[in-house]
Short mmCIF file of C-alpha atoms in Angstrom, two decimals:
data_model
loop_
_atom_site.label_atom_id
_atom_site.label_comp_id
_atom_site.label_asym_id
_atom_site.label_seq_id
_atom_site.Cartn_x
_atom_site.Cartn_y
_atom_site.Cartn_z
CA UNK A 1 35.75 69.55 8.12
CA UNK A 2 38.00 66.32 9.86
CA UNK A 3 37.15 62.77 8.54
CA UNK A 4 37.32 59.60 10.62
CA UNK A 5 41.71 58.38 9.81
CA UNK A 6 39.36 54.83 8.41
CA UNK A 7 37.87 56.97 5.18
CA UNK A 8 40.97 58.12 4.33
CA UNK A 9 42.74 54.71 4.86
CA UNK A 10 40.20 52.85 2.94
CA UNK A 11 40.89 55.84 0.31
CA UNK A 12 44.82 54.97 0.16
CA UNK A 13 43.99 51.25 0.60
CA UNK A 14 41.74 51.24 -2.84
CA UNK A 15 44.16 53.36 -4.95
CA UNK A 16 47.14 51.02 -3.84
CA UNK A 17 45.15 48.17 -4.84
CA UNK A 18 44.31 49.79 -8.05
CA UNK A 19 47.68 49.92 -8.83
CA UNK A 20 49.04 46.89 -8.08
CA UNK A 21 46.33 45.34 -9.92
CA UNK A 22 47.50 48.16 -12.91
CA UNK A 23 51.17 46.72 -12.63
CA UNK A 24 49.92 43.28 -13.54
CA UNK A 25 50.02 44.17 -16.97
CA UNK A 26 53.80 45.55 -17.05
CA UNK A 27 55.67 44.13 -19.75
CA UNK A 28 59.10 41.72 -18.57
CA UNK A 29 62.11 42.64 -19.23
CA UNK A 30 64.28 39.03 -20.43
CA UNK A 31 67.04 37.95 -18.09
CA UNK A 32 66.04 41.06 -15.80
CA UNK A 33 65.48 40.12 -11.63
CA UNK A 34 63.14 43.25 -12.03
CA UNK A 35 61.05 45.35 -13.73
CA UNK A 36 58.82 48.60 -14.95
CA UNK A 37 56.43 46.96 -12.30
CA UNK A 38 59.01 47.03 -9.15
CA UNK A 39 59.10 50.70 -7.90
CA UNK A 40 55.43 51.69 -8.83
CA UNK A 41 54.64 48.30 -7.05
CA UNK A 42 56.54 49.05 -3.67
CA UNK A 43 54.67 52.42 -3.49
CA UNK A 44 51.52 50.32 -3.65
CA UNK A 45 52.35 47.70 -1.49
CA UNK A 46 53.40 50.98 1.08
CA UNK A 47 50.23 53.11 0.45
CA UNK A 48 48.35 50.05 1.41
CA UNK A 49 50.19 49.20 4.44
CA UNK A 50 49.85 52.96 5.87
CA UNK A 51 45.57 52.61 4.39
CA UNK A 52 45.33 49.68 6.85
CA UNK A 53 47.23 51.25 9.29
CA UNK A 54 44.73 54.32 8.97
CA UNK A 55 41.97 52.13 9.43
CA UNK A 56 43.45 50.28 12.41
CA UNK A 57 43.27 53.42 14.18
CA UNK A 58 40.61 55.18 13.05
CA UNK A 59 38.35 52.47 13.85
CA UNK A 60 40.04 51.98 17.56
CA UNK A 61 38.80 56.05 17.78
CA UNK A 62 35.73 55.32 16.33
CA UNK A 63 33.66 54.81 20.03
CA UNK A 64 34.89 58.41 20.63
CA UNK A 65 34.83 60.88 17.22
CA UNK A 66 32.32 60.90 14.92
CA UNK A 67 33.24 59.84 10.97
CA UNK A 68 32.34 63.57 9.92
CA UNK A 69 33.10 66.69 12.63
CA UNK A 70 31.31 69.63 10.51
CA UNK A 71 33.75 72.87 10.77
CA UNK A 72 32.08 76.04 11.62
CA UNK A 73 33.34 77.66 8.11
CA UNK A 74 30.10 74.99 6.57
CA UNK A 75 27.56 77.47 8.27
CA UNK A 76 29.07 80.34 6.45
CA UNK A 77 27.56 81.27 2.95
CA UNK A 78 30.26 83.28 1.40
CA UNK A 79 32.63 80.05 2.36
CA UNK A 80 30.19 77.85 1.40
CA UNK A 81 30.16 80.21 -1.88
CA UNK A 82 33.68 80.06 -2.34
CA UNK A 83 33.62 75.92 -2.28
CA UNK A 84 31.18 75.75 -4.62
CA UNK A 85 33.19 78.49 -6.96
CA UNK A 86 35.77 76.46 -6.84
CA UNK A 87 34.24 73.29 -7.65
CA UNK A 88 31.89 74.86 -10.55
CA UNK A 89 35.62 76.46 -11.83
CA UNK A 90 37.75 72.87 -12.40
CA UNK A 91 34.03 71.57 -13.96
CA UNK A 92 33.78 74.93 -15.97
CA UNK A 93 37.92 74.35 -17.31
CA UNK A 94 37.02 70.29 -17.94
CA UNK A 95 33.99 71.54 -20.16
CA UNK A 96 35.27 75.07 -21.18
CA UNK A 97 39.53 74.83 -22.05
CA UNK A 98 39.68 73.29 -25.60
CA UNK A 99 37.14 75.11 -26.83
CA UNK A 100 37.49 78.58 -25.29
CA UNK A 101 40.82 78.21 -24.95
CA UNK A 102 43.45 78.32 -21.34
CA UNK A 103 43.76 82.28 -21.87
CA UNK A 104 39.90 82.99 -21.66
CA UNK A 105 38.47 79.97 -19.34
CA UNK A 106 41.67 81.26 -16.65
CA UNK A 107 40.89 84.83 -16.79
CA UNK A 108 37.48 83.81 -16.01
CA UNK A 109 38.24 81.38 -13.38
CA UNK A 110 40.68 83.70 -11.46
CA UNK A 111 37.56 86.50 -11.56
CA UNK A 112 35.05 85.02 -10.00
CA UNK A 113 37.56 83.27 -7.26
CA UNK A 114 39.16 86.87 -6.81
CA UNK A 115 35.64 88.36 -6.44
CA UNK A 116 34.60 85.72 -4.07
CA UNK A 117 36.91 86.33 -1.55
CA UNK A 118 36.33 89.57 -1.49
CA UNK A 119 38.89 91.48 -3.76
CA UNK A 120 37.79 95.05 -5.82
CA UNK A 121 36.55 93.77 -9.08
CA UNK A 122 38.83 96.29 -10.40
CA UNK A 123 41.86 95.21 -9.12
CA UNK A 124 40.50 91.13 -9.33
CA UNK A 125 40.54 91.88 -13.33
CA UNK A 126 44.26 93.18 -13.53
CA UNK A 127 45.27 90.18 -11.24
CA UNK A 128 43.84 87.77 -13.33
CA UNK A 129 45.30 89.50 -16.59
CA UNK A 130 48.77 88.97 -14.76
CA UNK A 131 48.48 85.60 -12.78
CA UNK A 132 46.94 84.04 -16.46
CA UNK A 133 49.71 85.21 -18.93
CA UNK A 134 52.37 84.67 -15.89
CA UNK A 135 51.16 80.89 -15.75
CA UNK A 136 50.71 81.14 -19.55
CA UNK A 137 54.09 82.25 -19.77
CA UNK A 138 55.56 79.02 -17.23
CA UNK A 139 53.73 76.33 -18.90
CA UNK A 140 53.47 76.49 -22.55
CA UNK A 141 57.25 78.37 -22.85
CA UNK A 142 59.18 77.86 -19.87
CA UNK A 143 57.55 73.16 -19.32
CA UNK A 144 56.82 73.11 -22.81
CA UNK A 145 52.92 72.11 -21.87
CA UNK A 146 50.33 72.22 -24.41
CA UNK A 147 47.88 74.08 -23.37
CA UNK A 148 44.78 75.05 -25.45
CA UNK A 149 44.70 77.89 -28.24
CA UNK A 150 40.50 77.43 -28.28
CA UNK A 151 39.33 80.37 -30.06
CA UNK A 152 42.30 82.13 -30.26
CA UNK A 153 43.90 79.53 -32.01
CA UNK A 154 44.55 82.15 -35.39
CA UNK A 155 46.56 84.48 -32.93
CA UNK A 156 49.01 81.87 -30.97
CA UNK A 157 52.21 82.36 -30.86
#
C-alpha cells in the first residue's frame, strides 16, 4: 500500500505539535539557560519541519497520484489473513498478557503467526517454544524488563 506523502506529513506534524505542547509543562532549572524541554523540543521542531516538507511534497504530487494506492497483496486472502492475525495478536497480547502471562501468550501468538505463514504445525510449535524462552530470557533476565507471569506466578523464577 502506498500512501501519499501528505498523509505521513500530517502525522509527523501532529506528533511534533503534541510533543511541543507536552514539553511546555517540563520544569525549568533555576539559573540554567536550558532545561529538560530543550532536546525533546528540538526533536519536535524537526518533526514539524519534516512533516511540513512531506505535506508540501504530497500536495504537489497529488494531481499525479492517488491518496492511497493498494498493492496486489490486498487481493490475496492469505495475506489479508496474515495481517488480521498480526493485528489480532497485538490486541490479544494487550488484553491477555497480564492475566495469562508472557510465556503462554507469546507462544500462542507465535504459533498462530507461524501457521499463517504455512510453517508445518510441529515445527511451528517447536519454534514458538524456543523463541518464546529466548525472548523471555533476553528481556527478563538480561534487560531486567518485568514481563507478566499471569497464571504462572507460582512458578516464576
